C-alpha positions as a Python dict, from the first residue, in 0.01 Angstrom:
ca = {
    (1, 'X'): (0, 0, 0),
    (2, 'X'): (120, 346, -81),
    (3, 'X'): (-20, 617, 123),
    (4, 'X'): (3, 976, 54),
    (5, 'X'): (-102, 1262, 301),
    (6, 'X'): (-153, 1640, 281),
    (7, 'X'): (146, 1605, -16),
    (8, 'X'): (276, 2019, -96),
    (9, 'X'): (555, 2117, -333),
    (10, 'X'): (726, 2413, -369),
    (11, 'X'): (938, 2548, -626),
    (12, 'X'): (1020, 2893, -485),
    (13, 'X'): (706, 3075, -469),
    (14, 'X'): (549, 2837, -739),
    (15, 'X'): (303, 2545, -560),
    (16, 'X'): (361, 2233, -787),
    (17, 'X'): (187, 2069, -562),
    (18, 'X'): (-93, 2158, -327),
    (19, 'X'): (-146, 1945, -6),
    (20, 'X'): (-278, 1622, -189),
    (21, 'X'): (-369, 1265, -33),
    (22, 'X'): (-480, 950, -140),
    (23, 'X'): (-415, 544, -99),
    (24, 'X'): (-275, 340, -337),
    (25, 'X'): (-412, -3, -198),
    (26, 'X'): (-266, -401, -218),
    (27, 'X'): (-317, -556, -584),
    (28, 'X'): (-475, -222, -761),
    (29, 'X'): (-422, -99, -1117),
    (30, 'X'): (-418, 331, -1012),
    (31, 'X'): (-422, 546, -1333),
    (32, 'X'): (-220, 876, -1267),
    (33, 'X'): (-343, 1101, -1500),
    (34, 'X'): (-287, 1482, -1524),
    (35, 'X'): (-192, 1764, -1799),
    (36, 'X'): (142, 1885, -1864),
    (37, 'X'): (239, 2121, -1592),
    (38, 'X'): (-44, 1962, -1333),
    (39, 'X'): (201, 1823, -1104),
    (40, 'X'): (193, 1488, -1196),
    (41, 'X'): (599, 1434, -1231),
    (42, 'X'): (657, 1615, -899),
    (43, 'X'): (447, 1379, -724),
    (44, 'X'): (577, 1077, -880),
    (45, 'X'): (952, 1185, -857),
    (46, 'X'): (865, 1261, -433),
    (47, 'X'): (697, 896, -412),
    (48, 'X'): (999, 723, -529),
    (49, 'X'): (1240, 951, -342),
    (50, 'X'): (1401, 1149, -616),
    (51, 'X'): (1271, 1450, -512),
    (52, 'X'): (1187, 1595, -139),
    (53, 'X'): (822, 1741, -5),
    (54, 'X'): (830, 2091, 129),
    (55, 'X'): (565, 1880, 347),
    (56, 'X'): (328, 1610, 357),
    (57, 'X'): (421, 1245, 388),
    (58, 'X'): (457, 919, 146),
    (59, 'X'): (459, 600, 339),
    (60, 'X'): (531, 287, 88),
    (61, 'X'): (437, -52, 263),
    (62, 'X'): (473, 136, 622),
    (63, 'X'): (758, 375, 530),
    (64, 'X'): (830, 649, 548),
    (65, 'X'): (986, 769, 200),
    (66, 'X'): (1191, 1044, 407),
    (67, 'X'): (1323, 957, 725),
    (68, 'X'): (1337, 537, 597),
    (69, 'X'): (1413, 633, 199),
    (70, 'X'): (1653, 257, 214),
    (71, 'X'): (1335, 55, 398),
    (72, 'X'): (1025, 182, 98),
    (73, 'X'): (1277, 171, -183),
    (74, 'X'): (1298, -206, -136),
    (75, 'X'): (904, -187, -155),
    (76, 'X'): (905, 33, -520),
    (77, 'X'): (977, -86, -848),
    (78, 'X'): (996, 226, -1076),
    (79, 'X'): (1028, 228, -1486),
    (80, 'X'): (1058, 572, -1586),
    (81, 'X'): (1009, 687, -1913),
    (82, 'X'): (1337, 672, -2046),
    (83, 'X'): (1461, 367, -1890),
    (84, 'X'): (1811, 383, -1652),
    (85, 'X'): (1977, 102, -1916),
    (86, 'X'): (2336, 104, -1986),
    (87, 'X'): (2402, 67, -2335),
    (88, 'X'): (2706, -138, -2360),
    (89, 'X'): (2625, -397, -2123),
    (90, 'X'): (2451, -727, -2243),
    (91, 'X'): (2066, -739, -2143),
    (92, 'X'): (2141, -1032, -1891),
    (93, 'X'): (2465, -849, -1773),
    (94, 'X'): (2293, -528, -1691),
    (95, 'X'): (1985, -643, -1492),
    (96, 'X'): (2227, -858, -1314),
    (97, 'X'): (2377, -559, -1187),
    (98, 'X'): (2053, -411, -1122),
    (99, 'X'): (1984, -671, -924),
    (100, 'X'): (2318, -618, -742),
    (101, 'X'): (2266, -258, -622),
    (102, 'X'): (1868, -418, -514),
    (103, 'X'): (2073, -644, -303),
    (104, 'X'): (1852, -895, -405),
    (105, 'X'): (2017, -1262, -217),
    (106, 'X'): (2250, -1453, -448),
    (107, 'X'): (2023, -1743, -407),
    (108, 'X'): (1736, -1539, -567),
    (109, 'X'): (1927, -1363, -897),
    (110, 'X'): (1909, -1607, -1113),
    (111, 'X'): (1549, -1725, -1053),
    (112, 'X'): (1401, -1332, -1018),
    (113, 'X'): (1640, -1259, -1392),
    (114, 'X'): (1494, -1568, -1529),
    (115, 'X'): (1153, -1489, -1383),
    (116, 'X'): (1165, -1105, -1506),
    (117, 'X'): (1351, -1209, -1890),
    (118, 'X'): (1059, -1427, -1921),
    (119, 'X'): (765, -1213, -1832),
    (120, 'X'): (910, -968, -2086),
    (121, 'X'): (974, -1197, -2337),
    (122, 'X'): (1361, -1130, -2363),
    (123, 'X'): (1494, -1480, -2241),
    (124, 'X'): (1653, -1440, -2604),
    (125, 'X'): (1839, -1089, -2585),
    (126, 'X'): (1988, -1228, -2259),
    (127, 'X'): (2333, -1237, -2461),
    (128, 'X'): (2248, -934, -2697),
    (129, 'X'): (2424, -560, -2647),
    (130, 'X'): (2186, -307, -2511),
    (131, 'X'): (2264, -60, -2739),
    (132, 'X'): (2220, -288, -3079),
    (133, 'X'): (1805, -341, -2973),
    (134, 'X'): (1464, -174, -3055),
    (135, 'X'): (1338, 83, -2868),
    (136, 'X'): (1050, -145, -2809),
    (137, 'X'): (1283, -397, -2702),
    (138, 'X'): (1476, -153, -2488),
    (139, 'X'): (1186, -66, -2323),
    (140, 'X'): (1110, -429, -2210),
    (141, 'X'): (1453, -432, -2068),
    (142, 'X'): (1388, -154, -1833),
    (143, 'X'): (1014, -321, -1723),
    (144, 'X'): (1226, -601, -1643),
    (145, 'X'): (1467, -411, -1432),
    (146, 'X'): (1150, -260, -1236),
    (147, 'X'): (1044, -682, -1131),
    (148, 'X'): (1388, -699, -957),
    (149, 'X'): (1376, -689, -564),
    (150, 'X'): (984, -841, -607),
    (151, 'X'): (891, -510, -500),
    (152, 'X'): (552, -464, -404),
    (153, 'X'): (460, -144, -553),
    (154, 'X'): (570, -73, -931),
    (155, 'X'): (552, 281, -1071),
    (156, 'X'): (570, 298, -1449),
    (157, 'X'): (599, 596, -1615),
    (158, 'X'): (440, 549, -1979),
    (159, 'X'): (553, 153, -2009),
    (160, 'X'): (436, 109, -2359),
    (161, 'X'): (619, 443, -2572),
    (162, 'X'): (768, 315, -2824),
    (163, 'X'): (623, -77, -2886),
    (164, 'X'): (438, -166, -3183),
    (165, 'X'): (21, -241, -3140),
    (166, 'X'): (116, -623, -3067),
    (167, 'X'): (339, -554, -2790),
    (168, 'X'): (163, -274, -2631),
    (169, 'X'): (-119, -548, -2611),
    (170, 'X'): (139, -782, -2430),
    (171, 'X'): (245, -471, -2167),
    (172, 'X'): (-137, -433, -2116),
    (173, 'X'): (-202, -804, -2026),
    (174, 'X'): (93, -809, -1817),
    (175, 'X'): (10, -489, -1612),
    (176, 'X'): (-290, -666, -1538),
    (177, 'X'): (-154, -1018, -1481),
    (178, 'X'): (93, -820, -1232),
    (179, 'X'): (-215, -642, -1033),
    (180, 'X'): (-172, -1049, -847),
    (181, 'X'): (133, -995, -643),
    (182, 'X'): (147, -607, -681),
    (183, 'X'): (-4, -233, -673),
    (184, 'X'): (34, -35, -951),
    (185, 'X'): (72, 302, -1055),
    (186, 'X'): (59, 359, -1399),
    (187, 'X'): (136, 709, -1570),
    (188, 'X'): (35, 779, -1918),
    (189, 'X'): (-94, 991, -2168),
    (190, 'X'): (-297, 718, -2388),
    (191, 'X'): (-637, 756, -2239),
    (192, 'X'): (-722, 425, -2406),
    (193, 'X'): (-472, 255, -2193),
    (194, 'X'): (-627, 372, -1862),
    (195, 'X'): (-922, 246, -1966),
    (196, 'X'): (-783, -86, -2092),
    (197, 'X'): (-608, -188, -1691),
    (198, 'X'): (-653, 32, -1448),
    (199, 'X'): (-954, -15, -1184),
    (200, 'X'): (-921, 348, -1044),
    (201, 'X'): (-821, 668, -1231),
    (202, 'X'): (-643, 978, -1032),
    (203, 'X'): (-675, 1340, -1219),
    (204, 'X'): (-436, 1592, -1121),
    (205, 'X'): (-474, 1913, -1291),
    (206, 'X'): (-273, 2258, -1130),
    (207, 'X'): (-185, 2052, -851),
    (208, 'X'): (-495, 1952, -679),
    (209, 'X'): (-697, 1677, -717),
    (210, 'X'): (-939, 1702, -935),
    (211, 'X'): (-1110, 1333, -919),
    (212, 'X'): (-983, 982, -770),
    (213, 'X'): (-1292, 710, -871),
    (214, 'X'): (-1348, 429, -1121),
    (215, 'X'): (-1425, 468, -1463),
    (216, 'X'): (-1757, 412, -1397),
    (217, 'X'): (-1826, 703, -1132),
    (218, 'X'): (-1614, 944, -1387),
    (219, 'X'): (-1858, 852, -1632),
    (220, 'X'): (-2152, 974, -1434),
    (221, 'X'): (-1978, 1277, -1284),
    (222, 'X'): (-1885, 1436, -1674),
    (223, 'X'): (-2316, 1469, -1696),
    (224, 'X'): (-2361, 1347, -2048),
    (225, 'X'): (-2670, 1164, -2107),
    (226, 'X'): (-2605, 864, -2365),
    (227, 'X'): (-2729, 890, -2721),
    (228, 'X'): (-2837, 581, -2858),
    (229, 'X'): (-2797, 569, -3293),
    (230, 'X'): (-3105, 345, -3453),
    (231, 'X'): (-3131, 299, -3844),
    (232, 'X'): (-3480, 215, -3872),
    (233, 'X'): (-3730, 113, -4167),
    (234, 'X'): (-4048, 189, -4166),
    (235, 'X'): (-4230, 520, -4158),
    (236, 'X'): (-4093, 812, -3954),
    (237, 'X'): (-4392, 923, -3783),
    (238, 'X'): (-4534, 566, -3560),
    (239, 'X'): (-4133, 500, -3496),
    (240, 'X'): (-4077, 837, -3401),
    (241, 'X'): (-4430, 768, -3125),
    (242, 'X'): (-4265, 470, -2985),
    (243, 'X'): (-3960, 565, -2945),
    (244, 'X'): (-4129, 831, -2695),
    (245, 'X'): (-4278, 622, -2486),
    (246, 'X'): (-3942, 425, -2412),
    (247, 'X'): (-3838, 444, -2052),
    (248, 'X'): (-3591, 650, -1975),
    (249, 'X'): (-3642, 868, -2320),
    (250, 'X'): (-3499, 1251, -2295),
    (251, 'X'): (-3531, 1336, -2669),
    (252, 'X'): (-3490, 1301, -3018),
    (253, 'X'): (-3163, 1454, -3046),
    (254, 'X'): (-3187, 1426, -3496),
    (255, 'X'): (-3356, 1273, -3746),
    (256, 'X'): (-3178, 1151, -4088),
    (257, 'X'): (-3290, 952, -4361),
    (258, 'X'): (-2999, 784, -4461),
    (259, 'X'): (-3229, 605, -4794),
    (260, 'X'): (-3592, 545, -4912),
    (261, 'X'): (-3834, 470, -4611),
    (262, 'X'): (-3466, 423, -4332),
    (263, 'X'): (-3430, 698, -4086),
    (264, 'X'): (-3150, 739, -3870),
    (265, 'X'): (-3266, 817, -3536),
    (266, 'X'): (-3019, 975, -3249),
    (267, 'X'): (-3209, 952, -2885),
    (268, 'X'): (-3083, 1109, -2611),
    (269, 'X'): (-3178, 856, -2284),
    (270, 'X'): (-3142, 878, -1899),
    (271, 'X'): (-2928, 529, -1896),
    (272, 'X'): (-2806, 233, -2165),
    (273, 'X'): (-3086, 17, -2075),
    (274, 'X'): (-3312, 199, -2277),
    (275, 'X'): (-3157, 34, -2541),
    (276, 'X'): (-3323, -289, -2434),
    (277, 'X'): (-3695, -136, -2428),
    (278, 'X'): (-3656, 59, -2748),
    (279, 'X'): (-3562, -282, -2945),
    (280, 'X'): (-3843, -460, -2789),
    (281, 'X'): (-4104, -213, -2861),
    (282, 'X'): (-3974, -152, -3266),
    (283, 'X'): (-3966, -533, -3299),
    (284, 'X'): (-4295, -587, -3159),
    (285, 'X'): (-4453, -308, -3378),
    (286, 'X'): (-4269, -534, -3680),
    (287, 'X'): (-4033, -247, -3757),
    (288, 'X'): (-3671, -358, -3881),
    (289, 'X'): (-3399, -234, -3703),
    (290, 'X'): (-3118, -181, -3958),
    (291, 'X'): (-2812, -67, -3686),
    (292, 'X'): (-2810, 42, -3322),
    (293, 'X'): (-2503, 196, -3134),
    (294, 'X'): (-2472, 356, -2834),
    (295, 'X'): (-2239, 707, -2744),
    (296, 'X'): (-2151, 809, -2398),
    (297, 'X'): (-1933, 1010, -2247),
    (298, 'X'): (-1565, 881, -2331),
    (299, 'X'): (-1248, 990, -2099),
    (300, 'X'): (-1103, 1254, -2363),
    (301, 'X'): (-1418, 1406, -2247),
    (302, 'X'): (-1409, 1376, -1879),
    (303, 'X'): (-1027, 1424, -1884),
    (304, 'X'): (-1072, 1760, -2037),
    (305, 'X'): (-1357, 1847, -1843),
    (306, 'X'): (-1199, 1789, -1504),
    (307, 'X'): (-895, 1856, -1593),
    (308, 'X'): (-953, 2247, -1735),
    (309, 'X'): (-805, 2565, -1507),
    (310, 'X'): (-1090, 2662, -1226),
    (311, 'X'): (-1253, 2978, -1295),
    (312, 'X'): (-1098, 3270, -1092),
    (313, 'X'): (-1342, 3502, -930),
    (314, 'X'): (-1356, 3863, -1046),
    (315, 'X'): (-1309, 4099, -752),
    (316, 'X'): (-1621, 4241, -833),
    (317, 'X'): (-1772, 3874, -706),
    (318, 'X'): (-1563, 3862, -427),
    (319, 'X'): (-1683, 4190, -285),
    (320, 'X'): (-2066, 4057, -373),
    (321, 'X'): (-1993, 3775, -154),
    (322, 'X'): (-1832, 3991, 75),
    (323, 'X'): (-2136, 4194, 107),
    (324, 'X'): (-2394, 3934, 146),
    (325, 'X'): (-2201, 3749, 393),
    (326, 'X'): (-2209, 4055, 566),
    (327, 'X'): (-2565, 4058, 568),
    (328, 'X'): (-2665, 3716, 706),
    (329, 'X'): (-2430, 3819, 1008),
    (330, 'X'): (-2634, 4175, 1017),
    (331, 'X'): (-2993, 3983, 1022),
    (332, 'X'): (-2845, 3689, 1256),
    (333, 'X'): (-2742, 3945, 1552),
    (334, 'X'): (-3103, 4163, 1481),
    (335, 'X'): (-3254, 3832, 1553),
    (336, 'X'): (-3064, 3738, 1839),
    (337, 'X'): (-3109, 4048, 1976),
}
């Protein structure tokens, strides 16, 4: 468990970050999401230790990141973005010395390199220069030196830049096969990845926190009502009645015809399982329903949404809220009195 409380950074007079908590817990996928310039690097870069809090703490399996930096680094595996590789050391050669300064037991190299080659699917670079690989291939290589130690936390910092669509696929099933033994935080910019892995999703935007649920409570808090999409045949005007009396029915967002006697209908509904009721009541009527899709709010949407600056008040709305704070205390003490 990772546990981070009343979390402020300062860079001079700038607040990066502005007295944040939350809990990583055992054997969760966290997406850490936030826009460039939210804070998002600080906080990662004080979690793992490379950077210091102004004040706040981070406590990684029960320690402190500060005071017991040796004690929680043992807990954290961390791939950063560009990963720490050395470039003229053999793949096997290098995360043997990773393993070295982990002080993992000499009992346990071999198995945890054979166990970490193999998860990453690089039992066959073992012998192969660093330097002379893919970047796909050199980012495996640095996933692998984040297994070492069988740390119980893993931080990784956009894992799949730089793999091609078949790989990426691979990373995602093994973030999720690794969710067993670990926690994970998991950094990126691909929105579709997030989605893909991660059971909760963390929003930093100008260094607060702007939302820390699953993807299904971000769905409801962005407020978009689904639109269902139905290609219909059969005249506009009886389809257009039942479609009304669905349950759950808003409105009629458009109307197309998309060919002789098919319509295109977009209906804006309360939930998804108005889907259900409108196909029942256009089959029953003997209509023939051509297509149906269904559009909700996506998390490019609630991303941006949550993620834009706050409004600043004008001073002329500060003074108006001055002033009619001022007058509930005026009325409260004429009452009391």
């Amino acid at each position: 468990m990772v546990k981070i409380e009343n979390l402020t950074k300062f860079y001079g007079n700038f607040k990066a970050v502005d007295n944040i908590s939350f809990t990583i817990p055992d054997n969760e996928i966290i997406g850490f999401l936030g826009p460039n310039g939210a804070g998002k690097s600080t906080t990662m870069n004080i979690i793992t230790g490379f950077l210091p809090a102004s004040s706040g703490t981070v406590t990684i399996e029960g320690f402190n990141i500060a005071s017991q930096p040796k004690d929680a680094k043992r807990k954290l595996g961390y791939l950063p973005e560009f990963p720490p590789l050395y470039h003229d050391m053999k793949v096997k050669e290098y995360l043997k010395f990773v393993a070295g300064i982990k002080e993992v037991p000499r009992f346990e190299v071999k198995k945890q390199l054979d166990y970490a080659m193999d998860k990453l699917k690089i039992t066959d670079r073992a012998d192969q220069v660093i330097k002379s690989l893919s970047k796909g291939f050199k980012q495996r290589v640095g996933f692998a030196q984040a297994l070492l130690g069988s740390p119980k936390v893993l931080i990784l910092d956009e894992p799949t830049v730089g793999l091609d669509p078949s790989q990426i696929i691979e990373v995602r099933t093994l973030i999720k096969e690794l969710k067993k033994d670990h926690s994970v935080i998991l950094s990126t910019h691909i929105l579709q990845e997030v989605e893909a892995v991660c059971d909760r999703v963390i929003i930093i935007a100008n260094g607060e926190i702007r939302a820390n649920n699953t993807m299904q409570e971000l769905t409801q808090m962005a407020s978009k009502n689904p639109v269902i999409t139905m290609s219909v045949e059969g005249a506009r005007t009886p389809v257009v009645n039942l479609i009304k009396t669905a349950e759950g029915f808003i409105s009629l967002a458009n109307i197309e015809q998309i060919e002789h006697n098919v319509f295109e209908y977009k209906i804006e509904v309360k939930s998804t399982d108005t889907r259900k009721d409108l196909l029942k009541k256009l089959v029953i009527a003997d209509f023939n329903v051509r297509q149906v899709s269904v559009e909700e709010a996506n998390i490019e949407e609630i991303f941006v949404k949550l993620s834009a600056p706050k409004e600043k008040k004008s001073t002329i709305q500060k003074l108006r809220e001055i002033a009619s704070e001022y007058e509930v205390e005026e009325n409260d003490s004429e009452n009391n009195g």
